[in-house]
Amino acid sequence: MPNQALMDQPASGRQASLFVFIYCCDSLQRLRASRSILLGLAIAGANCAVWSLLRFLYSYDEREQQINYRALTFAFIGTLIFSPAIGFALSIGFHSVSWLGIPALTVILWSFGLIPYSWRCR
């Protein structure tokens, strides 16, 4: 009796479903391969960004170090102000922010802090 359901189906339907299954498995293998390539590229990019940031922060010029310090202070204070504001917005019903939102906000504020402090020191 359990084989009766398979015998009632046409053979072409079984072949088509087998083709779809094989195609999906092949697509999954390609997706996994591309994910590992993209992960490797992301890790390499992150390493380059960290290396560039450290090289930038450890500049030899005292004036540039002072500009970086002031810009980082600006970013830290801005993040301290925005964090409770985001928490308050969540409590009144706004959508949640991704966990990557706060570091991105810090980097953006640091970039914006570099502009006025570098102009001021010229």
mmCIF file of C-alpha atoms in Angstrom:
data_model
loop_
_atom_site.group_PDB
_atom_site.id
_atom_site.type_symbol
_atom_site.label_atom_id
_atom_site.label_comp_id
_atom_site.label_asym_id
_atom_site.label_seq_id
_atom_site.Cartn_x
_atom_site.Cartn_y
_atom_site.Cartn_z
ATOM 1 C CA MET A 1 0.000 0.000 0.000
ATOM 2 C CA PRO A 2 2.686 2.626 0.747
ATOM 3 C CA ASN A 3 4.063 2.224 -2.792
ATOM 4 C CA GLN A 4 0.612 2.682 -4.280
ATOM 5 C CA ALA A 5 0.866 6.490 -4.057
ATOM 6 C CA LEU A 6 4.128 6.447 -6.038
ATOM 7 C CA MET A 7 2.679 4.197 -8.701
ATOM 8 C CA ASP A 8 -0.299 6.519 -9.205
ATOM 9 C CA GLN A 9 1.947 9.480 -10.007
ATOM 10 C CA PRO A 10 3.195 9.877 -13.568
ATOM 11 C CA ALA A 11 6.889 9.215 -14.121
ATOM 12 C CA SER A 12 7.455 12.668 -15.595
ATOM 13 C CA GLY A 13 6.354 14.304 -12.309
ATOM 14 C CA ARG A 14 8.887 12.265 -10.376
ATOM 15 C CA GLN A 15 11.646 13.167 -12.830
ATOM 16 C CA ALA A 16 10.782 16.845 -12.649
ATOM 17 C CA SER A 17 10.847 16.859 -8.866
ATOM 18 C CA LEU A 18 14.182 15.021 -8.927
ATOM 19 C CA PHE A 19 15.547 17.651 -11.350
ATOM 20 C CA VAL A 20 14.376 20.478 -9.053
ATOM 21 C CA PHE A 21 15.960 18.757 -6.054
ATOM 22 C CA ILE A 22 19.307 18.348 -7.832
ATOM 23 C CA TYR A 23 19.184 21.952 -9.070
ATOM 24 C CA CYS A 24 18.450 23.262 -5.560
ATOM 25 C CA CYS A 25 21.303 21.235 -4.052
ATOM 26 C CA ASP A 26 23.694 22.586 -6.688
ATOM 27 C CA SER A 27 22.502 26.140 -5.977
ATOM 28 C CA LEU A 28 23.052 25.647 -2.250
ATOM 29 C CA GLN A 29 26.617 24.502 -2.851
ATOM 30 C CA ARG A 30 27.294 27.563 -5.001
ATOM 31 C CA LEU A 31 25.736 29.806 -2.359
ATOM 32 C CA ARG A 32 27.926 28.294 0.360
ATOM 33 C CA ALA A 33 31.026 28.750 -1.793
ATOM 34 C CA SER A 34 30.174 32.379 -2.532
ATOM 35 C CA ARG A 35 29.461 33.035 1.148
ATOM 36 C CA SER A 36 32.899 31.793 2.134
ATOM 37 C CA ILE A 37 34.510 33.966 -0.546
ATOM 38 C CA LEU A 38 32.534 37.005 0.622
ATOM 39 C CA LEU A 39 33.418 36.266 4.242
ATOM 40 C CA GLY A 40 37.099 36.126 3.329
ATOM 41 C CA LEU A 41 36.843 39.440 1.481
ATOM 42 C CA ALA A 42 35.023 41.024 4.438
ATOM 43 C CA ILE A 43 37.681 39.827 6.884
ATOM 44 C CA ALA A 44 40.464 41.121 4.618
ATOM 45 C CA GLY A 45 38.697 44.482 4.288
ATOM 46 C CA ALA A 46 38.200 44.728 8.044
ATOM 47 C CA ASN A 47 41.881 43.978 8.626
ATOM 48 C CA CYS A 48 42.869 46.701 6.154
ATOM 49 C CA ALA A 49 40.525 49.162 7.858
ATOM 50 C CA VAL A 50 41.930 48.387 11.326
ATOM 51 C CA TRP A 51 45.498 48.686 10.030
ATOM 52 C CA SER A 52 44.709 52.032 8.393
ATOM 53 C CA LEU A 53 42.967 53.311 11.517
ATOM 54 C CA LEU A 54 45.876 52.356 13.759
ATOM 55 C CA ARG A 55 48.356 53.910 11.369
ATOM 56 C CA PHE A 56 46.248 57.058 11.273
ATOM 57 C CA LEU A 57 45.892 57.261 15.056
ATOM 58 C CA TYR A 58 49.602 56.744 15.717
ATOM 59 C CA SER A 59 50.717 59.592 13.520
ATOM 60 C CA TYR A 60 53.951 61.256 14.525
ATOM 61 C CA ASP A 61 52.718 64.824 14.395
ATOM 62 C CA GLU A 62 51.509 66.114 17.754
ATOM 63 C CA ARG A 63 48.980 68.414 16.110
ATOM 64 C CA GLU A 64 47.362 65.492 14.266
ATOM 65 C CA GLN A 65 47.228 63.484 17.466
ATOM 66 C CA GLN A 66 45.442 66.383 19.179
ATOM 67 C CA ILE A 67 42.942 66.615 16.298
ATOM 68 C CA ASN A 68 42.258 62.866 16.541
ATOM 69 C CA TYR A 69 41.851 63.062 20.306
ATOM 70 C CA ARG A 70 39.310 65.881 20.041
ATOM 71 C CA ALA A 71 37.417 64.118 17.228
ATOM 72 C CA LEU A 72 37.279 60.872 19.219
ATOM 73 C CA THR A 73 36.060 62.796 22.260
ATOM 74 C CA PHE A 74 33.348 64.358 20.106
ATOM 75 C CA ALA A 75 32.327 60.918 18.813
ATOM 76 C CA PHE A 76 32.284 59.403 22.304
ATOM 77 C CA ILE A 77 30.134 62.194 23.745
ATOM 78 C CA GLY A 78 27.830 62.079 20.719
ATOM 79 C CA THR A 79 27.394 58.328 21.121
ATOM 80 C CA LEU A 80 26.658 58.791 24.829
ATOM 81 C CA ILE A 81 23.940 61.290 23.921
ATOM 82 C CA PHE A 82 22.439 59.213 21.093
ATOM 83 C CA SER A 83 22.338 55.922 23.015
ATOM 84 C CA PRO A 84 19.717 57.014 25.586
ATOM 85 C CA ALA A 85 17.841 58.826 22.822
ATOM 86 C CA ILE A 86 17.650 55.570 20.845
ATOM 87 C CA GLY A 87 16.537 53.723 23.981
ATOM 88 C CA PHE A 88 13.809 56.298 24.563
ATOM 89 C CA ALA A 89 12.672 56.016 20.928
ATOM 90 C CA LEU A 90 12.424 52.233 21.337
ATOM 91 C CA SER A 91 10.323 52.613 24.470
ATOM 92 C CA ILE A 92 7.768 54.777 22.669
ATOM 93 C CA GLY A 93 7.423 52.354 19.780
ATOM 94 C CA PHE A 94 10.058 53.027 17.123
ATOM 95 C CA HIS A 95 11.790 50.130 15.384
ATOM 96 C CA SER A 96 14.908 48.658 16.926
ATOM 97 C CA VAL A 97 18.355 49.558 15.666
ATOM 98 C CA SER A 98 20.776 46.887 14.499
ATOM 99 C CA TRP A 99 23.647 46.102 16.839
ATOM 100 C CA LEU A 100 25.965 47.559 14.192
ATOM 101 C CA GLY A 101 24.192 50.918 14.427
ATOM 102 C CA ILE A 102 26.097 52.222 17.438
ATOM 103 C CA PRO A 103 29.644 51.551 16.114
ATOM 104 C CA ALA A 104 28.610 53.002 12.754
ATOM 105 C CA LEU A 105 27.274 56.075 14.559
ATOM 106 C CA THR A 106 30.581 56.425 16.412
ATOM 107 C CA VAL A 107 32.591 56.235 13.185
ATOM 108 C CA ILE A 108 30.314 58.786 11.504
ATOM 109 C CA LEU A 109 30.558 61.169 14.452
ATOM 110 C CA TRP A 110 34.339 60.722 14.557
ATOM 111 C CA SER A 111 34.499 61.599 10.853
ATOM 112 C CA PHE A 112 32.342 64.662 11.410
ATOM 113 C CA GLY A 113 34.481 65.616 14.402
ATOM 114 C CA LEU A 114 37.652 65.550 12.316
ATOM 115 C CA ILE A 115 36.353 68.283 10.013
ATOM 116 C CA PRO A 116 35.917 71.220 12.421
ATOM 117 C CA TYR A 117 38.926 70.358 14.580
ATOM 118 C CA SER A 118 41.231 70.101 11.577
ATOM 119 C CA TRP A 119 39.914 73.438 10.244
ATOM 120 C CA ARG A 120 40.392 75.024 13.637
ATOM 121 C CA CYS A 121 44.032 74.004 13.875
ATOM 122 C CA ARG A 122 44.999 75.519 10.509
#
